[in-house]
Amino acid sequence: MALMIFFISDAMGQEIYYSEGVSQFRRAESEEIETSSDGIILSWTTERRFAGPWTVMVRENGELKDSTEVEIAAYEVDMRRVSDVEVEIMSCDLKSTISVRVTHETNYWWVLYLILLIGIIVLGTYLFILYAKRKREKMEREAETPAPRHTRKYESATVLFSDIQGFTKIAEHMNPEQLVDELDKYFIYFDELVDRYNVEKIKTIGDAYMCAGGVPDLDSANPIEVALVGLGMIDYVKERQTKAGAFWNMRVGIHTGPLVSAALGNKKKSFDIWGDSVNTASRMESSGVPGEVNVSGDTYMKISEYFECEHRGRMPVKYKGEIDMYFVKRLKPEYAEQGSTCRPNKVLIQRIQAMKVDDVLAEYSERLKSEELPYFVSRLEMLMMQCEMLCYAEGMTVRDSMIAKLLLLYGYANNECPKEMKLEMNDLVKRLRKMNFEDEEIEDMQKLLLRGVQGKKPETHIEEVVYDTYNMMYGRMDFAKQIKVLYECSSTSGRHFSKKDWLKQQDKMLNELTYYTVSARELAEVPVVKQKEILEQIIRLF
C-alpha cells in the first residue's frame, strides 16, 4: 500500500522521520512520502523549547479518533484502523505543534491486472469458439463436396472373382450362425492367400470374393500370383470337403487386362476397380465350373509357362461373344513344392522375385522420364542391358542376377543421378519385403548395397559383374556416343568441371581399365588402344 505523508511545522529546526514497521527511519525530504506498510511510525526531533512529553492527537475527517501522551519523540499510526488522518504533535506547554498529514492511498493496480486477465480469458474463449465453429463448418463443407478422385490406369492387371456354388439355397436351409461361421473360415483363409502372394483384396459381397493383382503397385508377375491364389482357393475348398465334410463348392474366374482404380467415397473410402477387364473376369467366374479355376485366353498366355492348363475352346459369354477359356489344373511339377499342386517352389518364387526387381528398375526409369532426364534414362537402359548380358554369359543364378541388378541400380541412382533422384535404402528394403525375400537375404543384400562397388575393388562375383558392367562401355563400338551420354549425365548431376578435364579423366580410366570377369573381356568389341585414339581425337577438339 502507498502512504503519503505531508507535514507542517510552526517551529524552526524541527524535523520529522518515518519508518515502515520496524525498518530504519528515513528523513522526510519532501512533502510526499510513499510507503507500503499497513502501519507507520513517526519520529521527530525538536529544539529544547519544544520539549516533551508530547500530546499526540489523531483526527479523521475532522473527528478526534485518538489522543495520547507520549514520553518519547515517536508515535505509531495504525493505518489498518484509520485512513486519511491528520496527526498533531503538541508540546506539554501547548505552545508549539507539529501537524503531520498521513494519507492511506489504496493501490488499485491489482484491479487492472484482474480486469486484463479476465479480458484475456474472455478473448481466448471467444477465439476458441470461433475456431471450433469455422472448423466444423469446413468439415461440413468437405462432407458435402465430393473429394477429388485419385484415379490410376493399369495396362495389365489380373482380376479374380470367386463364388460359392448354390450359396442361396444353402443359406435357406442352414443355421445362420453356423453359416456365417463356415463362411468366415473360408474368407480368413482367402485373406491369408492374397497376403502371401501380394494380391490386393478388393471386397466381398455375400459369398463372393474379389481380388486383383498388379494394383495398386506395378507388378508384372500379377497373372502368376493371382492364378496361385485361385488354385489355393479351390485346394482349400477340397480340403474342407475331405476333412470337415463340408459340401460347399466354388467357382473361380480370372482375366488379365487394362483397368482403372480409385479410392471411392468421402466418409469411408474404399479402394475399387472397374473397366471391361473387371466385367470379363466376372464372366469367367459365372461361365466356370465348380471346383475349377477358369481363365481367359489373355491370362493363359501369361501363365502357361508355369501352369498345366486345359483348353475348353471358345465359349459364349454374355455381351462378349465367344472367348477362349482354359481350366488351370495345377502348377507344373518343376515349379511346385513336392507333394503340392498349388504351392510354388523356390524356383518359381525366384522367377517371380526377378520380375518384381525388373518392376523396380522400370519404375525408377519412369521417374527419370517424368523429370525429363533423357540422358540418364539412356544410360540406365544401357547399363541394365549390359548387366543382363554379363549375368547370362557368366551363368549366374536367378538370385545372383537379381542382386546384381539391384546393386547396379542403387549405385547408379545414388552416385550418378541428381540428388533429388536418390534411391532411399528404407524404400528399397520395403519393396524387398513385399517380394517375399527372407530377412537374412534382405540383410545380406543391404550390406552389399551399402558397400557399393564404384571406386572399390570387388570382393564377390556379383560385385565383379557390376564393376565390369560399368566399364563395358569402354569396349563398345559406339564408345563415342556413350562417352557423350556419360558426360551429359555428369554435367547435369551438378558436378563442376571443364569438358576437357573430364575427357582427360576418361583417358585415365582407359589406361587403368581392368575387367574382372572372363565374359567382360570376351564381350569387348574394340581394344582399349583403339578407344584411346578415338578419345584423343575428341580431346583435341577442345
PDB file of C-alpha atoms in Angstrom, residues 36-301:
ATOM      1  CA  SER A  36       3.811   0.071   1.529  1.00  0.00           C
ATOM      2  CA  SER A  37       3.329  -0.658   5.210  1.00  0.00           C
ATOM      3  CA  ASP A  38      -0.044  -1.041   6.928  1.00  0.00           C
ATOM      4  CA  GLY A  39       1.368   0.971   9.780  1.00  0.00           C
ATOM      5  CA  ILE A  40       3.840   3.888  10.088  1.00  0.00           C
ATOM      6  CA  ILE A  41       5.984   5.138  12.948  1.00  0.00           C
ATOM      7  CA  LEU A  42       6.518   8.893  13.198  1.00  0.00           C
ATOM      8  CA  SER A  43       9.623  10.200  14.943  1.00  0.00           C
ATOM      9  CA  TRP A  44      10.654  13.818  15.431  1.00  0.00           C
ATOM     10  CA  THR A  45      13.411  15.996  16.786  1.00  0.00           C
ATOM     11  CA  THR A  46      12.828  19.464  18.141  1.00  0.00           C
ATOM     12  CA  GLU A  47      14.598  22.308  19.766  1.00  0.00           C
ATOM     13  CA  ARG A  48      14.720  22.364  23.505  1.00  0.00           C
ATOM     14  CA  ARG A  49      11.891  24.879  23.728  1.00  0.00           C
ATOM     15  CA  PHE A  50       9.651  22.323  22.091  1.00  0.00           C
ATOM     16  CA  ALA A  51      10.060  19.739  24.841  1.00  0.00           C
ATOM     17  CA  GLY A  52       8.103  16.711  25.829  1.00  0.00           C
ATOM     18  CA  PRO A  53       6.169  14.897  26.956  1.00  0.00           C
ATOM     19  CA  TRP A  54       4.008  15.332  23.899  1.00  0.00           C
ATOM     20  CA  THR A  55       0.348  15.040  23.282  1.00  0.00           C
ATOM     21  CA  VAL A  56      -0.475  13.267  20.004  1.00  0.00           C
ATOM     22  CA  MET A  57      -3.963  13.837  18.631  1.00  0.00           C
ATOM     23  CA  VAL A  58      -5.250  11.855  15.640  1.00  0.00           C
ATOM     24  CA  ARG A  59      -8.201  13.240  13.690  1.00  0.00           C
ATOM     25  CA  GLU A  60     -10.012  11.584  10.776  1.00  0.00           C
ATOM     26  CA  ASN A  61     -12.265  13.810   8.696  1.00  0.00           C
ATOM     27  CA  GLY A  62     -12.034  16.420  11.466  1.00  0.00           C
ATOM     28  CA  GLU A  63     -13.259  13.976  14.118  1.00  0.00           C
ATOM     29  CA  LEU A  64     -10.936  13.150  17.027  1.00  0.00           C
ATOM     30  CA  LYS A  65     -10.060   9.459  16.907  1.00  0.00           C
ATOM     31  CA  ASP A  66      -7.259   9.258  19.451  1.00  0.00           C
ATOM     32  CA  SER A  67      -5.439  11.445  21.977  1.00  0.00           C
ATOM     33  CA  THR A  68      -2.325  10.064  23.606  1.00  0.00           C
ATOM     34  CA  GLU A  69       0.526  11.409  25.706  1.00  0.00           C
ATOM     35  CA  VAL A  70       3.932  10.032  24.845  1.00  0.00           C
ATOM     36  CA  GLU A  71       7.208  10.399  26.733  1.00  0.00           C
ATOM     37  CA  ILE A  72       9.478   9.765  23.747  1.00  0.00           C
ATOM     38  CA  ALA A  73       9.569  11.585  20.424  1.00  0.00           C
ATOM     39  CA  ALA A  74       7.861   8.833  18.491  1.00  0.00           C
ATOM     40  CA  TYR A  75       4.366   7.575  17.736  1.00  0.00           C
ATOM     41  CA  GLU A  76       2.961   4.669  15.702  1.00  0.00           C
ATOM     42  CA  VAL A  77      -0.036   5.232  13.473  1.00  0.00           C
ATOM     43  CA  ASP A  78      -2.026   2.058  12.744  1.00  0.00           C
ATOM     44  CA  MET A  79      -3.214   2.576   9.179  1.00  0.00           C
ATOM     45  CA  ARG A  80      -5.323  -0.587   9.300  1.00  0.00           C
ATOM     46  CA  ARG A  81      -7.712   1.206  11.678  1.00  0.00           C
ATOM     47  CA  VAL A  82      -7.670   4.717  10.231  1.00  0.00           C
ATOM     48  CA  SER A  83      -7.027   6.325   6.878  1.00  0.00           C
ATOM     49  CA  ASP A  84      -6.538   9.875   5.585  1.00  0.00           C
ATOM     50  CA  VAL A  85      -5.764  11.313   9.042  1.00  0.00           C
ATOM     51  CA  GLU A  86      -4.061  14.383  10.459  1.00  0.00           C
ATOM     52  CA  VAL A  87      -1.720  13.901  13.397  1.00  0.00           C
ATOM     53  CA  GLU A  88      -0.953  16.840  15.677  1.00  0.00           C
ATOM     54  CA  ILE A  89       2.031  16.623  17.999  1.00  0.00           C
ATOM     55  CA  MET A  90       1.879  19.261  20.728  1.00  0.00           C
ATOM     56  CA  SER A  91       4.390  20.159  23.412  1.00  0.00           C
ATOM     57  CA  CYS A  92       3.419  19.917  27.032  1.00  0.00           C
ATOM     58  CA  ASP A  93       3.075  23.654  27.310  1.00  0.00           C
ATOM     59  CA  LEU A  94       0.845  23.678  24.204  1.00  0.00           C
ATOM     60  CA  LYS A  95       2.962  26.444  22.686  1.00  0.00           C
ATOM     61  CA  SER A  96       4.422  24.554  19.746  1.00  0.00           C
ATOM     62  CA  THR A  97       2.878  21.931  17.475  1.00  0.00           C
ATOM     63  CA  ILE A  98       3.840  19.744  14.539  1.00  0.00           C
ATOM     64  CA  SER A  99       0.999  18.893  12.180  1.00  0.00           C
ATOM     65  CA  VAL A 100       1.502  15.734  10.063  1.00  0.00           C
ATOM     66  CA  ARG A 101      -0.996  14.661   7.431  1.00  0.00           C
ATOM     67  CA  VAL A 102      -0.954  10.904   6.760  1.00  0.00           C
ATOM     68  CA  THR A 103      -2.959   9.709   3.768  1.00  0.00           C
ATOM     69  CA  HIS A 104      -3.530   5.978   3.161  1.00  0.00           C
ATOM     70  CA  GLU A 105      -3.762   5.509  -0.606  1.00  0.00           C
ATOM     71  CA  THR A 106      -5.033   2.140  -1.830  1.00  0.00           C
ATOM     72  CA  ASN A 107      -3.098   0.565  -4.773  1.00  0.00           C
ATOM     73  CA  TYR A 108      -5.630  -0.434  -7.402  1.00  0.00           C
ATOM     74  CA  TRP A 109      -3.124  -1.916  -9.886  1.00  0.00           C
ATOM     75  CA  TRP A 110      -4.251  -5.416  -8.951  1.00  0.00           C
ATOM     76  CA  VAL A 111      -7.724  -4.455 -10.132  1.00  0.00           C
ATOM     77  CA  LEU A 112      -6.313  -3.525 -13.527  1.00  0.00           C
ATOM     78  CA  TYR A 113      -4.367  -6.807 -13.688  1.00  0.00           C
ATOM     79  CA  LEU A 114      -7.520  -8.707 -12.803  1.00  0.00           C
ATOM     80  CA  ILE A 115      -9.515  -6.900 -15.475  1.00  0.00           C
ATOM     81  CA  LEU A 116      -6.745  -7.600 -18.015  1.00  0.00           C
ATOM     82  CA  LEU A 117      -6.661 -11.289 -17.056  1.00  0.00           C
ATOM     83  CA  ILE A 118     -10.431 -11.595 -17.365  1.00  0.00           C
ATOM     84  CA  GLY A 119     -10.249  -9.859 -20.753  1.00  0.00           C
ATOM     85  CA  ILE A 120      -7.591 -12.299 -21.989  1.00  0.00           C
ATOM     86  CA  ILE A 121      -9.666 -15.279 -20.817  1.00  0.00           C
ATOM     87  CA  VAL A 122     -12.821 -13.931 -22.487  1.00  0.00           C
ATOM     88  CA  LEU A 123     -10.938 -13.153 -25.718  1.00  0.00           C
ATOM     89  CA  GLY A 124      -9.274 -16.592 -25.727  1.00  0.00           C
ATOM     90  CA  THR A 125     -12.612 -18.309 -25.153  1.00  0.00           C
ATOM     91  CA  TYR A 126     -14.187 -16.319 -27.976  1.00  0.00           C
ATOM     92  CA  LEU A 127     -11.352 -17.129 -30.384  1.00  0.00           C
ATOM     93  CA  PHE A 128     -11.513 -20.839 -29.465  1.00  0.00           C
ATOM     94  CA  ILE A 129     -15.280 -20.917 -30.038  1.00  0.00           C
ATOM     95  CA  LEU A 130     -14.805 -19.077 -33.353  1.00  0.00           C
ATOM     96  CA  TYR A 131     -12.057 -21.535 -34.413  1.00  0.00           C
ATOM     97  CA  ALA A 132     -14.195 -24.553 -33.472  1.00  0.00           C
ATOM     98  CA  LYS A 133     -17.153 -23.122 -35.368  1.00  0.00           C
ATOM     99  CA  ARG A 134     -15.132 -22.491 -38.540  1.00  0.00           C
ATOM    100  CA  LYS A 135     -13.534 -25.938 -38.338  1.00  0.00           C
ATOM    101  CA  ARG A 136     -16.950 -27.558 -38.019  1.00  0.00           C
ATOM    102  CA  GLU A 137     -18.260 -25.533 -40.964  1.00  0.00           C
ATOM    103  CA  LYS A 138     -15.208 -26.569 -43.036  1.00  0.00           C
ATOM    104  CA  MET A 139     -15.783 -30.249 -42.204  1.00  0.00           C
ATOM    105  CA  GLU A 140     -19.436 -29.904 -43.158  1.00  0.00           C
ATOM    106  CA  ARG A 141     -18.468 -28.300 -46.486  1.00  0.00           C
ATOM    107  CA  GLU A 142     -15.927 -31.058 -47.155  1.00  0.00           C
ATOM    108  CA  ALA A 143     -18.549 -33.675 -46.371  1.00  0.00           C
ATOM    109  CA  GLU A 144     -20.942 -32.039 -48.820  1.00  0.00           C
ATOM    110  CA  THR A 145     -18.272 -31.595 -51.543  1.00  0.00           C
ATOM    111  CA  PRO A 146     -17.056 -34.806 -53.217  1.00  0.00           C
ATOM    112  CA  ALA A 147     -13.343 -35.390 -52.653  1.00  0.00           C
ATOM    113  CA  PRO A 148     -11.111 -35.429 -55.743  1.00  0.00           C
ATOM    114  CA  ARG A 149     -10.633 -38.891 -57.159  1.00  0.00           C
ATOM    115  CA  HIS A 150      -7.074 -40.133 -57.451  1.00  0.00           C
ATOM    116  CA  THR A 151      -7.622 -42.487 -60.338  1.00  0.00           C
ATOM    117  CA  ARG A 152      -4.952 -44.591 -61.955  1.00  0.00           C
ATOM    118  CA  LYS A 153      -4.951 -46.644 -65.103  1.00  0.00           C
ATOM    119  CA  TYR A 154      -3.208 -50.015 -65.342  1.00  0.00           C
ATOM    120  CA  GLU A 155      -2.271 -51.559 -68.647  1.00  0.00           C
ATOM    121  CA  SER A 156      -2.112 -55.110 -67.330  1.00  0.00           C
ATOM    122  CA  ALA A 157      -3.777 -56.187 -64.101  1.00  0.00           C
ATOM    123  CA  THR A 158      -5.409 -59.503 -63.210  1.00  0.00           C
ATOM    124  CA  VAL A 159      -8.852 -59.739 -61.579  1.00  0.00           C
ATOM    125  CA  LEU A 160     -10.249 -62.769 -59.729  1.00  0.00           C
ATOM    126  CA  PHE A 161     -13.884 -63.469 -58.834  1.00  0.00           C
ATOM    127  CA  SER A 162     -14.902 -66.444 -56.701  1.00  0.00           C
ATOM    128  CA  ASP A 163     -18.379 -67.592 -55.803  1.00  0.00           C
ATOM    129  CA  ILE A 164     -19.722 -70.454 -53.701  1.00  0.00           C
ATOM    130  CA  GLN A 165     -21.919 -72.729 -55.773  1.00  0.00           C
ATOM    131  CA  GLY A 166     -25.597 -72.683 -54.722  1.00  0.00           C
ATOM    132  CA  PHE A 167     -24.985 -70.455 -51.698  1.00  0.00           C
ATOM    133  CA  THR A 168     -28.504 -69.006 -51.752  1.00  0.00           C
ATOM    134  CA  LYS A 169     -30.094 -72.438 -51.365  1.00  0.00           C
ATOM    135  CA  ILE A 170     -27.526 -73.360 -48.686  1.00  0.00           C
ATOM    136  CA  ALA A 171     -28.410 -70.220 -46.714  1.00  0.00           C
ATOM    137  CA  GLU A 172     -32.111 -71.150 -46.749  1.00  0.00           C
ATOM    138  CA  HIS A 173     -31.552 -74.496 -45.019  1.00  0.00           C
ATOM    139  CA  MET A 174     -28.550 -73.791 -42.768  1.00  0.00           C
ATOM    140  CA  ASN A 175     -28.450 -72.313 -39.278  1.00  0.00           C
ATOM    141  CA  PRO A 176     -27.450 -68.613 -39.672  1.00  0.00           C
ATOM    142  CA  GLU A 177     -24.724 -68.756 -37.016  1.00  0.00           C
ATOM    143  CA  GLN A 178     -23.265 -71.930 -38.476  1.00  0.00           C
ATOM    144  CA  LEU A 179     -23.471 -70.431 -41.974  1.00  0.00           C
ATOM    145  CA  VAL A 180     -21.599 -67.264 -41.014  1.00  0.00           C
ATOM    146  CA  ASP A 181     -19.007 -69.230 -39.044  1.00  0.00           C
ATOM    147  CA  GLU A 182     -18.286 -71.507 -42.015  1.00  0.00           C
ATOM    148  CA  LEU A 183     -18.116 -68.606 -44.486  1.00  0.00           C
ATOM    149  CA  ASP A 184     -15.780 -66.748 -42.147  1.00  0.00           C
ATOM    150  CA  LYS A 185     -13.334 -69.669 -42.184  1.00  0.00           C
ATOM    151  CA  TYR A 186     -13.198 -69.532 -45.973  1.00  0.00           C
ATOM    152  CA  PHE A 187     -12.655 -65.783 -46.143  1.00  0.00           C
ATOM    153  CA  ILE A 188     -10.000 -65.785 -43.423  1.00  0.00           C
ATOM    154  CA  TYR A 189      -8.008 -68.337 -45.424  1.00  0.00           C
ATOM    155  CA  PHE A 190      -8.531 -66.366 -48.639  1.00  0.00           C
ATOM    156  CA  ASP A 191      -7.180 -63.247 -46.898  1.00  0.00           C
ATOM    157  CA  GLU A 192      -4.056 -65.187 -45.953  1.00  0.00           C
ATOM    158  CA  LEU A 193      -3.663 -66.295 -49.562  1.00  0.00           C
ATOM    159  CA  VAL A 194      -3.829 -62.788 -51.050  1.00  0.00           C
ATOM    160  CA  ASP A 195      -1.335 -61.522 -48.455  1.00  0.00           C
ATOM    161  CA  ARG A 196       1.043 -64.399 -49.228  1.00  0.00           C
ATOM    162  CA  TYR A 197       1.083 -63.593 -52.937  1.00  0.00           C
ATOM    163  CA  ASN A 198       0.889 -59.761 -52.682  1.00  0.00           C
ATOM    164  CA  VAL A 199      -2.555 -59.623 -54.273  1.00  0.00           C
ATOM    165  CA  GLU A 200      -4.943 -56.793 -53.351  1.00  0.00           C
ATOM    166  CA  LYS A 201      -8.259 -57.755 -51.772  1.00  0.00           C
ATOM    167  CA  ILE A 202     -10.964 -55.541 -53.280  1.00  0.00           C
ATOM    168  CA  LYS A 203     -14.164 -56.576 -51.471  1.00  0.00           C
ATOM    169  CA  THR A 204     -16.582 -59.330 -50.509  1.00  0.00           C
ATOM    170  CA  ILE A 205     -20.274 -59.290 -51.394  1.00  0.00           C
ATOM    171  CA  GLY A 206     -22.169 -62.055 -49.659  1.00  0.00           C
ATOM    172  CA  ASP A 207     -20.380 -65.253 -50.635  1.00  0.00           C
ATOM    173  CA  ALA A 208     -18.437 -63.586 -53.496  1.00  0.00           C
ATOM    174  CA  TYR A 209     -14.764 -62.756 -53.016  1.00  0.00           C
ATOM    175  CA  MET A 210     -12.984 -60.294 -55.325  1.00  0.00           C
ATOM    176  CA  CYS A 211      -9.258 -59.537 -55.529  1.00  0.00           C
ATOM    177  CA  ALA A 212      -6.781 -58.184 -58.085  1.00  0.00           C
ATOM    178  CA  GLY A 213      -3.057 -58.420 -58.826  1.00  0.00           C
ATOM    179  CA  GLY A 214      -0.915 -55.621 -60.212  1.00  0.00           C
ATOM    180  CA  VAL A 215      -2.770 -52.947 -58.206  1.00  0.00           C
ATOM    181  CA  PRO A 216      -2.103 -50.521 -56.628  1.00  0.00           C
ATOM    182  CA  ASP A 217       1.640 -51.161 -57.215  1.00  0.00           C
ATOM    183  CA  LEU A 218       3.156 -52.173 -60.528  1.00  0.00           C
ATOM    184  CA  ASP A 219       3.671 -55.957 -60.537  1.00  0.00           C
ATOM    185  CA  SER A 220       4.383 -57.727 -63.820  1.00  0.00           C
ATOM    186  CA  ALA A 221       4.114 -61.130 -62.081  1.00  0.00           C
ATOM    187  CA  ASN A 222       0.468 -60.493 -61.159  1.00  0.00           C
ATOM    188  CA  PRO A 223      -1.122 -63.128 -63.512  1.00  0.00           C
ATOM    189  CA  ILE A 224       1.005 -65.866 -61.924  1.00  0.00           C
ATOM    190  CA  GLU A 225       0.257 -64.684 -58.375  1.00  0.00           C
ATOM    191  CA  VAL A 226      -3.498 -64.409 -58.947  1.00  0.00           C
ATOM    192  CA  ALA A 227      -3.542 -67.883 -60.540  1.00  0.00           C
ATOM    193  CA  LEU A 228      -1.777 -69.194 -57.409  1.00  0.00           C
ATOM    194  CA  VAL A 229      -4.487 -67.573 -55.285  1.00  0.00           C
ATOM    195  CA  GLY A 230      -7.211 -69.198 -57.409  1.00  0.00           C
ATOM    196  CA  LEU A 231      -5.637 -72.662 -57.145  1.00  0.00           C
ATOM    197  CA  GLY A 232      -5.174 -72.130 -53.414  1.00  0.00           C
ATOM    198  CA  MET A 233      -8.882 -71.321 -53.008  1.00  0.00           C
ATOM    199  CA  ILE A 234     -10.006 -74.457 -54.840  1.00  0.00           C
ATOM    200  CA  ASP A 235      -7.481 -76.582 -52.914  1.00  0.00           C
ATOM    201  CA  TYR A 236      -8.821 -75.257 -49.594  1.00  0.00           C
ATOM    202  CA  VAL A 237     -12.418 -75.991 -50.602  1.00  0.00           C
ATOM    203  CA  LYS A 238     -11.483 -79.576 -51.480  1.00  0.00           C
ATOM    204  CA  GLU A 239      -9.609 -79.923 -48.194  1.00  0.00           C
ATOM    205  CA  ARG A 240     -12.682 -78.744 -46.257  1.00  0.00           C
ATOM    206  CA  GLN A 241     -14.797 -81.248 -48.156  1.00  0.00           C
ATOM    207  CA  THR A 242     -12.425 -84.088 -47.233  1.00  0.00           C
ATOM    208  CA  LYS A 243     -11.598 -83.234 -43.608  1.00  0.00           C
ATOM    209  CA  ALA A 244     -14.650 -81.354 -42.357  1.00  0.00           C
ATOM    210  CA  GLY A 245     -17.265 -82.971 -44.542  1.00  0.00           C
ATOM    211  CA  ALA A 246     -18.263 -79.602 -45.957  1.00  0.00           C
ATOM    212  CA  PHE A 247     -20.448 -79.839 -49.076  1.00  0.00           C
ATOM    213  CA  TRP A 248     -19.703 -76.344 -50.377  1.00  0.00           C
ATOM    214  CA  ASN A 249     -18.104 -75.968 -53.796  1.00  0.00           C
ATOM    215  CA  MET A 250     -16.650 -72.942 -55.536  1.00  0.00           C
ATOM    216  CA  ARG A 251     -16.152 -71.393 -58.965  1.00  0.00           C
ATOM    217  CA  VAL A 252     -13.174 -69.145 -59.700  1.00  0.00           C
ATOM    218  CA  GLY A 253     -12.802 -66.894 -62.734  1.00  0.00           C
ATOM    219  CA  ILE A 254      -9.700 -64.876 -63.744  1.00  0.00           C
ATOM    220  CA  HIS A 255      -8.959 -62.377 -66.516  1.00  0.00           C
ATOM    221  CA  THR A 256      -5.964 -60.143 -67.290  1.00  0.00           C
ATOM    222  CA  GLY A 257      -6.244 -56.773 -68.988  1.00  0.00           C
ATOM    223  CA  PRO A 258      -6.380 -52.988 -68.538  1.00  0.00           C
ATOM    224  CA  LEU A 259      -8.467 -51.396 -65.781  1.00  0.00           C
ATOM    225  CA  VAL A 260      -8.855 -48.228 -63.708  1.00  0.00           C
ATOM    226  CA  SER A 261      -8.654 -47.910 -59.921  1.00  0.00           C
ATOM    227  CA  ALA A 262      -9.652 -45.220 -57.442  1.00  0.00           C
ATOM    228  CA  ALA A 263     -10.484 -44.670 -53.787  1.00  0.00           C
ATOM    229  CA  LEU A 264     -14.246 -44.091 -53.653  1.00  0.00           C
ATOM    230  CA  GLY A 265     -16.380 -42.352 -51.051  1.00  0.00           C
ATOM    231  CA  ASN A 266     -15.866 -39.457 -48.623  1.00  0.00           C
ATOM    232  CA  LYS A 267     -16.518 -40.649 -45.096  1.00  0.00           C
ATOM    233  CA  LYS A 268     -15.321 -44.230 -45.521  1.00  0.00           C
ATOM    234  CA  LYS A 269     -13.102 -44.554 -48.561  1.00  0.00           C
ATOM    235  CA  SER A 270     -12.765 -47.903 -50.287  1.00  0.00           C
ATOM    236  CA  PHE A 271     -10.326 -48.921 -52.997  1.00  0.00           C
ATOM    237  CA  ASP A 272     -12.182 -50.172 -56.055  1.00  0.00           C
ATOM    238  CA  ILE A 273     -11.513 -51.105 -59.672  1.00  0.00           C
ATOM    239  CA  TRP A 274     -13.626 -51.024 -62.791  1.00  0.00           C
ATOM    240  CA  GLY A 275     -13.410 -51.445 -66.526  1.00  0.00           C
ATOM    241  CA  ASP A 276     -14.061 -54.045 -69.183  1.00  0.00           C
ATOM    242  CA  SER A 277     -11.451 -56.381 -67.639  1.00  0.00           C
ATOM    243  CA  VAL A 278     -13.442 -56.498 -64.389  1.00  0.00           C
ATOM    244  CA  ASN A 279     -16.601 -57.430 -66.264  1.00  0.00           C
ATOM    245  CA  THR A 280     -14.749 -60.120 -68.229  1.00  0.00           C
ATOM    246  CA  ALA A 281     -13.341 -61.630 -65.024  1.00  0.00           C
ATOM    247  CA  SER A 282     -16.863 -61.780 -63.622  1.00  0.00           C
ATOM    248  CA  ARG A 283     -17.996 -63.580 -66.783  1.00  0.00           C
ATOM    249  CA  MET A 284     -15.107 -66.071 -66.370  1.00  0.00           C
ATOM    250  CA  GLU A 285     -16.475 -66.923 -62.926  1.00  0.00           C
ATOM    251  CA  SER A 286     -20.119 -67.252 -63.993  1.00  0.00           C
ATOM    252  CA  SER A 287     -19.072 -69.324 -67.051  1.00  0.00           C
ATOM    253  CA  GLY A 288     -16.880 -71.598 -64.955  1.00  0.00           C
ATOM    254  CA  VAL A 289     -17.376 -74.991 -63.392  1.00  0.00           C
ATOM    255  CA  PRO A 290     -17.459 -75.741 -59.642  1.00  0.00           C
ATOM    256  CA  GLY A 291     -14.064 -76.902 -58.401  1.00  0.00           C
ATOM    257  CA  GLU A 292     -12.175 -75.320 -61.328  1.00  0.00           C
ATOM    258  CA  VAL A 293     -10.187 -72.139 -61.987  1.00  0.00           C
ATOM    259  CA  ASN A 294     -11.481 -70.737 -65.280  1.00  0.00           C
ATOM    260  CA  VAL A 295      -9.187 -68.217 -67.008  1.00  0.00           C
ATOM    261  CA  SER A 296      -9.380 -66.214 -70.218  1.00  0.00           C
ATOM    262  CA  GLY A 297      -7.017 -66.646 -73.152  1.00  0.00           C
ATOM    263  CA  ASP A 298      -5.263 -63.394 -72.168  1.00  0.00           C
ATOM    264  CA  THR A 299      -4.411 -64.783 -68.729  1.00  0.00           C
ATOM    265  CA  TYR A 300      -3.441 -68.174 -70.183  1.00  0.00           C
ATOM    266  CA  MET A 301      -0.819 -66.550 -72.445  1.00  0.00           C
TER     267      MET A 301
END
